[in-house]
Amino acid sequence: MELALLLPPGMTVTPTMKEQCPLRDTLDRIGDRWTVIVVVLLLPGPRRFTELMRAAEGISQRMLTHTLRGLERDGLLTRTVHACVPPKVEYELTDPGRALAGPLTELLHWSVRHQESVLAARKTFDADV
């Protein structure tokens, strides 16, 4: 795929972009089962680990930890440990993390608008196979 065709106006392909495709890198981050859910849960503001566990039904403690660490590593959220007993840890989206709200909302809207046609296409395809 010719990356330059997809860039915003006035932007050019950098050596870093040639080495590591930014789209593939982003899809690797948000394309798993839990990342988008965690980002959406953090949009209203900071939350504690246990709040996220309860809100993200079905996620294991290990997977939530893995997801939060990946988001922190990519600079999409911050982890703040408050000095108290027991320790209080909060997770909050950074500016780049909050900036995902727009694209994720668009993706959600697209999926809602096109769900019926996608399901119908699958049904037709599967019937022909």
Short mmCIF file of N, CA, C and O in Angstrom, two decimals:
data_model
loop_
_atom_site.label_atom_id
_atom_site.label_comp_id
_atom_site.label_asym_id
_atom_site.label_seq_id
_atom_site.Cartn_x
_atom_site.Cartn_y
_atom_site.Cartn_z
N MET A 1 0.85 -1.17 0.00
CA MET A 1 0.00 0.00 0.00
C MET A 1 0.90 1.24 0.00
O MET A 1 1.88 1.30 0.73
N GLU A 2 0.55 2.19 -0.80
CA GLU A 2 1.32 3.43 -0.88
C GLU A 2 0.89 4.35 0.25
O GLU A 2 -0.17 4.96 0.22
N LEU A 3 1.72 4.42 1.30
CA LEU A 3 1.41 5.18 2.51
C LEU A 3 1.16 6.65 2.22
O LEU A 3 0.28 7.26 2.82
N ALA A 4 1.90 7.23 1.30
CA ALA A 4 1.79 8.66 1.01
C ALA A 4 0.37 9.04 0.59
O ALA A 4 -0.09 10.15 0.84
N LEU A 5 -0.35 8.12 -0.04
CA LEU A 5 -1.72 8.41 -0.49
C LEU A 5 -2.69 8.60 0.67
O LEU A 5 -3.72 9.23 0.53
N LEU A 6 -2.35 8.05 1.83
CA LEU A 6 -3.25 8.09 2.97
C LEU A 6 -2.92 9.15 4.00
O LEU A 6 -3.65 9.33 4.96
N LEU A 7 -1.81 9.84 3.81
CA LEU A 7 -1.38 10.83 4.80
C LEU A 7 -2.22 12.09 4.73
O LEU A 7 -2.74 12.46 3.67
N PRO A 8 -2.35 12.78 5.86
CA PRO A 8 -3.03 14.08 5.85
C PRO A 8 -2.30 15.05 4.92
O PRO A 8 -1.09 14.94 4.72
N PRO A 9 -3.03 16.01 4.33
CA PRO A 9 -2.41 16.99 3.43
C PRO A 9 -1.22 17.69 4.10
O PRO A 9 -1.27 18.05 5.27
N GLY A 10 -0.14 17.84 3.34
CA GLY A 10 1.04 18.54 3.82
C GLY A 10 2.02 17.65 4.57
O GLY A 10 3.09 18.09 4.95
N MET A 11 1.66 16.41 4.81
CA MET A 11 2.54 15.50 5.53
C MET A 11 3.26 14.60 4.54
O MET A 11 2.68 14.18 3.55
N THR A 12 4.53 14.33 4.80
CA THR A 12 5.30 13.45 3.93
C THR A 12 5.73 12.20 4.69
O THR A 12 5.79 12.20 5.92
N VAL A 13 6.04 11.16 3.95
CA VAL A 13 6.49 9.91 4.54
C VAL A 13 7.88 10.11 5.13
O VAL A 13 8.78 10.56 4.44
N THR A 14 8.03 9.77 6.39
CA THR A 14 9.32 9.91 7.07
C THR A 14 10.05 8.57 7.05
O THR A 14 9.44 7.53 6.82
N PRO A 15 11.36 8.59 7.31
CA PRO A 15 12.09 7.32 7.40
C PRO A 15 11.50 6.37 8.45
O PRO A 15 11.45 5.16 8.24
N THR A 16 11.04 6.93 9.57
CA THR A 16 10.43 6.09 10.61
C THR A 16 9.18 5.41 10.07
O THR A 16 8.94 4.23 10.34
N MET A 17 8.38 6.14 9.30
CA MET A 17 7.16 5.56 8.73
C MET A 17 7.50 4.43 7.76
O MET A 17 6.78 3.45 7.67
N LYS A 18 8.61 4.61 7.02
CA LYS A 18 9.02 3.56 6.08
C LYS A 18 9.46 2.31 6.83
O LYS A 18 9.23 1.19 6.38
N GLU A 19 10.10 2.50 7.98
CA GLU A 19 10.59 1.39 8.79
C GLU A 19 9.46 0.67 9.51
O GLU A 19 9.44 -0.55 9.60
N GLN A 20 8.52 1.44 10.05
CA GLN A 20 7.44 0.87 10.84
C GLN A 20 6.15 1.59 10.47
O GLN A 20 5.95 2.74 10.83
N CYS A 21 5.25 0.90 9.78
CA CYS A 21 4.00 1.49 9.31
C CYS A 21 3.16 1.96 10.50
O CYS A 21 2.80 1.15 11.37
N PRO A 22 2.81 3.25 10.56
CA PRO A 22 2.03 3.75 11.69
C PRO A 22 0.64 3.13 11.78
O PRO A 22 0.13 2.90 12.87
N LEU A 23 0.04 2.83 10.64
CA LEU A 23 -1.29 2.22 10.66
C LEU A 23 -1.24 0.82 11.24
O LEU A 23 -2.03 0.45 12.11
N ARG A 24 -0.28 0.03 10.79
CA ARG A 24 -0.15 -1.33 11.30
C ARG A 24 0.15 -1.30 12.80
O ARG A 24 -0.39 -2.09 13.58
N ASP A 25 1.00 -0.37 13.21
CA ASP A 25 1.36 -0.22 14.62
C ASP A 25 0.12 0.12 15.45
O ASP A 25 -0.11 -0.46 16.52
N THR A 26 -0.71 1.03 14.96
CA THR A 26 -1.93 1.42 15.67
C THR A 26 -2.93 0.28 15.72
O THR A 26 -3.53 0.00 16.76
N LEU A 27 -3.09 -0.41 14.59
CA LEU A 27 -4.03 -1.54 14.57
C LEU A 27 -3.57 -2.67 15.50
O LEU A 27 -4.40 -3.34 16.11
N ASP A 28 -2.26 -2.85 15.61
CA ASP A 28 -1.74 -3.83 16.56
C ASP A 28 -2.15 -3.46 17.99
O ASP A 28 -2.45 -4.33 18.80
N ARG A 29 -2.17 -2.19 18.30
CA ARG A 29 -2.52 -1.73 19.65
C ARG A 29 -4.03 -1.84 19.90
O ARG A 29 -4.48 -2.36 20.89
N ILE A 30 -4.84 -1.32 18.99
CA ILE A 30 -6.29 -1.25 19.27
C ILE A 30 -7.07 -2.44 18.71
O ILE A 30 -8.26 -2.56 18.96
N GLY A 31 -6.39 -3.32 17.98
CA GLY A 31 -7.09 -4.41 17.31
C GLY A 31 -7.37 -5.64 18.16
O GLY A 31 -8.00 -6.57 17.71
N ASP A 32 -6.93 -5.63 19.42
CA ASP A 32 -7.21 -6.80 20.25
C ASP A 32 -8.60 -6.67 20.87
O ASP A 32 -9.28 -5.67 20.72
N ARG A 33 -8.99 -7.70 21.57
CA ARG A 33 -10.35 -7.78 22.09
C ARG A 33 -10.66 -6.73 23.16
O ARG A 33 -11.80 -6.28 23.27
N TRP A 34 -9.68 -6.33 23.96
CA TRP A 34 -9.98 -5.54 25.15
C TRP A 34 -9.55 -4.07 25.09
O TRP A 34 -10.08 -3.25 25.85
N THR A 35 -8.60 -3.71 24.26
CA THR A 35 -8.07 -2.35 24.29
C THR A 35 -9.14 -1.29 24.06
O THR A 35 -9.23 -0.32 24.81
N VAL A 36 -9.96 -1.47 23.05
CA VAL A 36 -11.00 -0.47 22.76
C VAL A 36 -11.97 -0.35 23.94
O VAL A 36 -12.35 0.76 24.33
N ILE A 37 -12.32 -1.47 24.54
CA ILE A 37 -13.23 -1.45 25.68
C ILE A 37 -12.61 -0.68 26.84
O ILE A 37 -13.26 0.17 27.46
N VAL A 38 -11.35 -0.92 27.14
CA VAL A 38 -10.67 -0.22 28.23
C VAL A 38 -10.57 1.27 27.93
O VAL A 38 -10.84 2.11 28.80
N VAL A 39 -10.24 1.64 26.69
CA VAL A 39 -10.16 3.05 26.33
C VAL A 39 -11.52 3.72 26.52
O VAL A 39 -11.63 4.80 27.12
N VAL A 40 -12.57 3.09 26.05
CA VAL A 40 -13.93 3.65 26.20
C VAL A 40 -14.29 3.79 27.68
O VAL A 40 -14.86 4.81 28.09
N LEU A 41 -13.94 2.81 28.49
CA LEU A 41 -14.24 2.88 29.92
C LEU A 41 -13.49 4.01 30.62
O LEU A 41 -13.96 4.56 31.62
N LEU A 42 -12.33 4.39 30.07
CA LEU A 42 -11.54 5.47 30.68
C LEU A 42 -11.87 6.85 30.13
O LEU A 42 -11.39 7.85 30.66
N LEU A 43 -12.70 6.93 29.09
CA LEU A 43 -13.02 8.25 28.51
C LEU A 43 -13.64 9.22 29.52
O LEU A 43 -13.28 10.40 29.53
N PRO A 44 -14.55 8.78 30.40
CA PRO A 44 -15.12 9.73 31.36
C PRO A 44 -14.14 10.25 32.39
O PRO A 44 -14.36 11.30 32.99
N GLY A 45 -13.04 9.53 32.62
CA GLY A 45 -12.07 9.98 33.61
C GLY A 45 -11.34 8.81 34.24
O GLY A 45 -11.54 7.66 33.86
N PRO A 46 -10.47 9.12 35.23
CA PRO A 46 -9.64 8.08 35.84
C PRO A 46 -10.49 7.01 36.53
O PRO A 46 -11.57 7.30 37.05
N ARG A 47 -9.96 5.78 36.50
CA ARG A 47 -10.62 4.66 37.18
C ARG A 47 -9.58 3.77 37.82
O ARG A 47 -8.45 3.68 37.35
N ARG A 48 -10.01 3.10 38.88
CA ARG A 48 -9.15 2.14 39.55
C ARG A 48 -9.25 0.79 38.85
O ARG A 48 -10.19 0.52 38.11
N PHE A 49 -8.25 -0.05 39.12
CA PHE A 49 -8.17 -1.36 38.49
C PHE A 49 -9.45 -2.16 38.74
O PHE A 49 -10.02 -2.75 37.82
N THR A 50 -9.90 -2.18 39.98
CA THR A 50 -11.10 -2.98 40.31
C THR A 50 -12.34 -2.45 39.61
O THR A 50 -13.22 -3.23 39.23
N GLU A 51 -12.44 -1.14 39.43
CA GLU A 51 -13.57 -0.57 38.69
C GLU A 51 -13.55 -1.05 37.24
O GLU A 51 -14.59 -1.38 36.67
N LEU A 52 -12.36 -1.06 36.65
CA LEU A 52 -12.22 -1.53 35.27
C LEU A 52 -12.56 -3.01 35.17
O LEU A 52 -13.22 -3.44 34.23
N MET A 53 -12.13 -3.80 36.15
CA MET A 53 -12.43 -5.24 36.16
C MET A 53 -13.93 -5.46 36.17
O MET A 53 -14.45 -6.30 35.43
N ARG A 54 -14.64 -4.72 37.01
CA ARG A 54 -16.10 -4.89 37.09
C ARG A 54 -16.79 -4.42 35.81
O ARG A 54 -17.74 -5.05 35.36
N ALA A 55 -16.31 -3.33 35.26
CA ALA A 55 -16.98 -2.73 34.09
C ALA A 55 -16.71 -3.52 32.80
O ALA A 55 -17.58 -3.58 31.92
N ALA A 56 -15.52 -4.09 32.69
CA ALA A 56 -15.16 -4.86 31.48
C ALA A 56 -15.51 -6.32 31.73
O ALA A 56 -14.64 -7.15 31.96
N GLU A 57 -16.77 -6.62 31.68
CA GLU A 57 -17.24 -7.97 31.99
C GLU A 57 -16.54 -9.01 31.13
O GLU A 57 -16.43 -8.86 29.92
N GLY A 58 -16.05 -10.06 31.81
CA GLY A 58 -15.43 -11.17 31.09
C GLY A 58 -13.92 -11.08 30.97
O GLY A 58 -13.29 -12.05 30.55
N ILE A 59 -13.33 -9.95 31.31
CA ILE A 59 -11.87 -9.84 31.20
C ILE A 59 -11.23 -10.46 32.45
O ILE A 59 -11.75 -10.31 33.56
N SER A 60 -10.13 -11.15 32.26
CA SER A 60 -9.41 -11.71 33.40
C SER A 60 -8.48 -10.65 33.98
O SER A 60 -8.13 -9.67 33.30
N GLN A 61 -8.08 -10.85 35.21
CA GLN A 61 -7.15 -9.92 35.85
C GLN A 61 -5.85 -9.84 35.06
O GLN A 61 -5.31 -8.76 34.84
N ARG A 62 -5.37 -10.99 34.60
CA ARG A 62 -4.14 -11.04 33.82
C ARG A 62 -4.27 -10.25 32.51
O ARG A 62 -3.38 -9.51 32.13
N MET A 63 -5.39 -10.42 31.81
CA MET A 63 -5.58 -9.73 30.54
C MET A 63 -5.76 -8.23 30.74
O MET A 63 -5.26 -7.43 29.94
N LEU A 64 -6.46 -7.83 31.80
CA LEU A 64 -6.60 -6.40 32.08
C LEU A 64 -5.23 -5.80 32.37
O LEU A 64 -4.91 -4.72 31.86
N THR A 65 -4.44 -6.47 33.16
CA THR A 65 -3.08 -5.99 33.46
C THR A 65 -2.26 -5.86 32.18
O THR A 65 -1.60 -4.84 31.95
N HIS A 66 -2.33 -6.87 31.34
CA HIS A 66 -1.60 -6.86 30.06
C HIS A 66 -2.06 -5.70 29.17
O HIS A 66 -1.24 -4.99 28.58
N THR A 67 -3.36 -5.49 29.10
CA THR A 67 -3.92 -4.41 28.27
C THR A 67 -3.51 -3.04 28.81
O THR A 67 -3.08 -2.17 28.04
N LEU A 68 -3.61 -2.85 30.11
CA LEU A 68 -3.23 -1.57 30.72
C LEU A 68 -1.75 -1.28 30.52
O LEU A 68 -1.37 -0.15 30.20
N ARG A 69 -0.92 -2.30 30.67
CA ARG A 69 0.53 -2.10 30.46
C ARG A 69 0.84 -1.72 29.02
O ARG A 69 1.70 -0.87 28.77
N GLY A 70 0.15 -2.36 28.07
CA GLY A 70 0.36 -2.02 26.67
C GLY A 70 -0.04 -0.58 26.36
O GLY A 70 0.67 0.14 25.66
N LEU A 71 -1.17 -0.17 26.91
CA LEU A 71 -1.63 1.21 26.70
C LEU A 71 -0.69 2.22 27.37
O LEU A 71 -0.42 3.28 26.81
N GLU A 72 -0.18 1.86 28.54
CA GLU A 72 0.78 2.73 29.23
C GLU A 72 2.08 2.81 28.44
O GLU A 72 2.65 3.89 28.25
N ARG A 73 2.54 1.67 27.95
CA ARG A 73 3.78 1.62 27.16
C ARG A 73 3.68 2.50 25.92
O ARG A 73 4.65 3.17 25.54
N ASP A 74 2.52 2.51 25.30
CA ASP A 74 2.32 3.31 24.09
C ASP A 74 1.97 4.77 24.39
O ASP A 74 1.70 5.54 23.47
N GLY A 75 1.93 5.14 25.66
CA GLY A 75 1.67 6.53 26.03
C GLY A 75 0.21 6.93 25.92
O GLY A 75 -0.11 8.10 25.84
N LEU A 76 -0.69 5.95 25.92
CA LEU A 76 -2.12 6.25 25.78
C LEU A 76 -2.82 6.38 27.13
O LEU A 76 -3.94 6.90 27.19
N LEU A 77 -2.16 5.94 28.19
CA LEU A 77 -2.71 6.16 29.53
C LEU A 77 -1.57 6.30 30.52
O LEU A 77 -0.43 5.94 30.24
N THR A 78 -1.91 6.88 31.66
CA THR A 78 -0.95 6.98 32.76
C THR A 78 -1.46 6.16 33.93
O THR A 78 -2.67 5.98 34.11
N ARG A 79 -0.52 5.65 34.69
CA ARG A 79 -0.81 4.88 35.90
C ARG A 79 -0.28 5.69 37.06
O ARG A 79 0.91 6.01 37.12
N THR A 80 -1.16 6.04 37.99
CA THR A 80 -0.77 6.84 39.14
C THR A 80 -0.98 6.03 40.40
O THR A 80 -2.09 5.56 40.66
N VAL A 81 0.08 5.89 41.19
CA VAL A 81 0.00 5.19 42.47
C VAL A 81 -0.06 6.26 43.56
O VAL A 81 0.84 7.08 43.69
N HIS A 82 -1.15 6.25 44.33
CA HIS A 82 -1.31 7.19 45.44
C HIS A 82 -0.78 6.54 46.71
O HIS A 82 -1.08 5.38 47.00
N ALA A 83 0.01 7.30 47.46
CA ALA A 83 0.63 6.78 48.68
C ALA A 83 -0.39 6.74 49.81
O ALA A 83 -0.64 7.73 50.48
N CYS A 84 -1.02 5.60 49.95
CA CYS A 84 -1.94 5.38 51.05
C CYS A 84 -1.98 3.87 51.32
O CYS A 84 -1.42 3.09 50.57
N VAL A 85 -2.64 3.49 52.39
CA VAL A 85 -2.75 2.07 52.73
C VAL A 85 -4.22 1.69 52.71
O VAL A 85 -5.02 2.29 53.43
N PRO A 86 -4.64 0.74 51.89
CA PRO A 86 -3.82 0.08 50.87
C PRO A 86 -3.53 1.03 49.72
O PRO A 86 -4.24 2.03 49.55
N PRO A 87 -2.50 0.73 48.91
CA PRO A 87 -2.16 1.63 47.80
C PRO A 87 -3.35 1.78 46.84
O PRO A 87 -4.08 0.83 46.57
N LYS A 88 -3.53 3.00 46.37
CA LYS A 88 -4.60 3.29 45.41
C LYS A 88 -3.93 3.56 44.07
O LYS A 88 -3.08 4.44 43.96
N VAL A 89 -4.31 2.80 43.05
CA VAL A 89 -3.75 2.96 41.71
C VAL A 89 -4.87 3.38 40.77
O VAL A 89 -5.92 2.75 40.74
N GLU A 90 -4.64 4.46 40.05
CA GLU A 90 -5.62 4.95 39.07
C GLU A 90 -5.01 4.97 37.69
O GLU A 90 -3.82 5.22 37.52
N TYR A 91 -5.87 4.71 36.72
CA TYR A 91 -5.49 4.76 35.31
C TYR A 91 -6.28 5.86 34.64
O TYR A 91 -7.48 6.01 34.88
N GLU A 92 -5.59 6.65 33.81
CA GLU A 92 -6.24 7.77 33.14
C GLU A 92 -5.67 7.92 31.73
O GLU A 92 -4.46 7.75 31.53
N LEU A 93 -6.53 8.22 30.78
CA LEU A 93 -6.07 8.42 29.41
C LEU A 93 -5.22 9.68 29.31
O LEU A 93 -5.50 10.69 29.97
N THR A 94 -4.20 9.63 28.49
CA THR A 94 -3.41 10.81 28.15
C THR A 94 -4.13 11.54 27.00
O THR A 94 -5.14 11.05 26.50
N ASP A 95 -3.60 12.66 26.57
CA ASP A 95 -4.19 13.37 25.43
C ASP A 95 -4.26 12.48 24.18
O ASP A 95 -5.31 12.42 23.53
N PRO A 96 -3.17 11.76 23.82
CA PRO A 96 -3.30 10.86 22.66
C PRO A 96 -4.35 9.76 22.89
O PRO A 96 -5.05 9.37 21.96
N GLY A 97 -4.47 9.28 24.10
CA GLY A 97 -5.48 8.27 24.41
C GLY A 97 -6.89 8.82 24.24
O GLY A 97 -7.76 8.16 23.66
N ARG A 98 -7.10 10.04 24.73
CA ARG A 98 -8.43 10.68 24.57
C ARG A 98 -8.72 10.99 23.11
O ARG A 98 -9.86 10.97 22.68
N ALA A 99 -7.65 11.25 22.34
CA ALA A 99 -7.84 11.56 20.91
C ALA A 99 -8.37 10.35 20.14
O ALA A 99 -8.89 10.49 19.04
N LEU A 100 -8.26 9.15 20.72
CA LEU A 100 -8.82 7.96 20.08
C LEU A 100 -10.35 7.96 20.10
O LEU A 100 -10.98 7.23 19.34
N ALA A 101 -10.94 8.77 20.95
CA ALA A 101 -12.41 8.79 21.08
C ALA A 101 -13.09 9.05 19.74
O ALA A 101 -14.06 8.37 19.39
N GLY A 102 -12.59 10.01 18.98
CA GLY A 102 -13.21 10.34 17.68
C GLY A 102 -13.19 9.18 16.71
O GLY A 102 -14.24 8.75 16.23
N PRO A 103 -12.01 8.64 16.41
CA PRO A 103 -11.96 7.50 15.48
C PRO A 103 -12.74 6.28 15.99
O PRO A 103 -13.39 5.59 15.21
N LEU A 104 -12.68 6.01 17.30
CA LEU A 104 -13.42 4.87 17.83
C LEU A 104 -14.93 5.08 17.72
O LEU A 104 -15.67 4.14 17.43
N THR A 105 -15.38 6.30 17.94
CA THR A 105 -16.80 6.62 17.80
C THR A 105 -17.22 6.44 16.34
O THR A 105 -18.28 5.88 16.07
N GLU A 106 -16.39 6.89 15.41
CA GLU A 106 -16.70 6.71 13.99
C GLU A 106 -16.78 5.23 13.63
O GLU A 106 -17.65 4.81 12.87
N LEU A 107 -15.85 4.45 14.16
CA LEU A 107 -15.86 3.00 13.91
C LEU A 107 -17.13 2.37 14.47
O LEU A 107 -17.77 1.55 13.81
N LEU A 108 -17.51 2.77 15.67
CA LEU A 108 -18.75 2.26 16.27
C LEU A 108 -19.95 2.64 15.40
O LEU A 108 -20.80 1.79 15.10
N HIS A 109 -20.02 3.88 14.99
CA HIS A 109 -21.15 4.33 14.14
C HIS A 109 -21.19 3.54 12.83
O HIS A 109 -22.26 3.14 12.37
N TRP A 110 -20.01 3.34 12.22
CA TRP A 110 -19.97 2.56 10.98
C TRP A 110 -20.48 1.14 11.23
O TRP A 110 -21.27 0.62 10.45
N SER A 111 -20.04 0.53 12.31
CA SER A 111 -20.43 -0.85 12.59
C SER A 111 -21.93 -0.97 12.83
O SER A 111 -22.56 -1.93 12.39
N VAL A 112 -22.52 0.02 13.50
CA VAL A 112 -23.96 0.00 13.74
C VAL A 112 -24.72 0.20 12.42
O VAL A 112 -25.68 -0.51 12.13
N ARG A 113 -24.27 1.17 11.61
CA ARG A 113 -24.94 1.46 10.34
C ARG A 113 -24.87 0.28 9.37
O ARG A 113 -25.78 0.07 8.59
N HIS A 114 -23.79 -0.47 9.41
CA HIS A 114 -23.57 -1.51 8.40
C HIS A 114 -23.71 -2.94 8.92
O HIS A 114 -23.50 -3.89 8.15
N GLN A 115 -24.09 -3.12 10.17
CA GLN A 115 -24.17 -4.45 10.74
C GLN A 115 -25.11 -5.36 9.96
O GLN A 115 -24.76 -6.49 9.63
N GLU A 116 -26.29 -4.88 9.64
CA GLU A 116 -27.26 -5.72 8.92
C GLU A 116 -26.75 -6.14 7.55
O GLU A 116 -26.89 -7.30 7.16
N SER A 117 -26.14 -5.21 6.81
CA SER A 117 -25.65 -5.57 5.48
C SER A 117 -24.46 -6.54 5.57
O SER A 117 -24.33 -7.44 4.75
N VAL A 118 -23.62 -6.38 6.57
CA VAL A 118 -22.50 -7.30 6.75
C VAL A 118 -23.02 -8.69 7.10
O VAL A 118 -22.56 -9.69 6.53
N LEU A 119 -23.97 -8.77 8.02
CA LEU A 119 -24.53 -10.07 8.40
C LEU A 119 -25.23 -10.74 7.22
O LEU A 119 -25.10 -11.95 7.03
N ALA A 120 -25.94 -9.94 6.42
CA ALA A 120 -26.62 -10.50 5.24
C ALA A 120 -25.59 -11.01 4.23
O ALA A 120 -25.77 -12.08 3.64
N ALA A 121 -24.52 -10.28 4.04
CA ALA A 121 -23.47 -10.70 3.10
C ALA A 121 -22.82 -11.99 3.58
O ALA A 121 -22.56 -12.90 2.78
N ARG A 122 -22.57 -12.11 4.87
CA ARG A 122 -22.00 -13.34 5.42
C ARG A 122 -22.92 -14.53 5.17
O ARG A 122 -22.48 -15.60 4.79
N LYS A 123 -24.20 -14.29 5.43
CA LYS A 123 -25.18 -15.37 5.26
C LYS A 123 -25.20 -15.84 3.80
O LYS A 123 -25.20 -17.04 3.52
N THR A 124 -25.21 -14.90 2.87
CA THR A 124 -25.20 -15.24 1.44
C THR A 124 -23.92 -15.98 1.07
O THR A 124 -23.95 -16.99 0.39
N PHE A 125 -22.81 -15.47 1.54
CA PHE A 125 -21.52 -16.09 1.24
C PHE A 125 -21.47 -17.51 1.77
O PHE A 125 -21.07 -18.44 1.08
N ASP A 126 -21.86 -17.68 3.05
CA ASP A 126 -21.81 -19.00 3.67
C ASP A 126 -22.75 -20.00 2.99
O ASP A 126 -22.44 -21.19 2.92
N ALA A 127 -23.87 -19.51 2.48
CA ALA A 127 -24.82 -20.39 1.78
C ALA A 127 -24.24 -20.88 0.46
O ALA A 127 -24.56 -21.97 0.00
N ASP A 128 -23.40 -20.07 -0.17
CA ASP A 128 -22.81 -20.41 -1.47
C ASP A 128 -21.57 -21.29 -1.34
O ASP A 128 -21.12 -21.89 -2.30
N VAL A 129 -21.00 -21.35 -0.15
CA VAL A 129 -19.74 -22.10 0.04
C VAL A 129 -20.00 -23.57 0.26
O VAL A 129 -20.88 -24.07 0.76
#
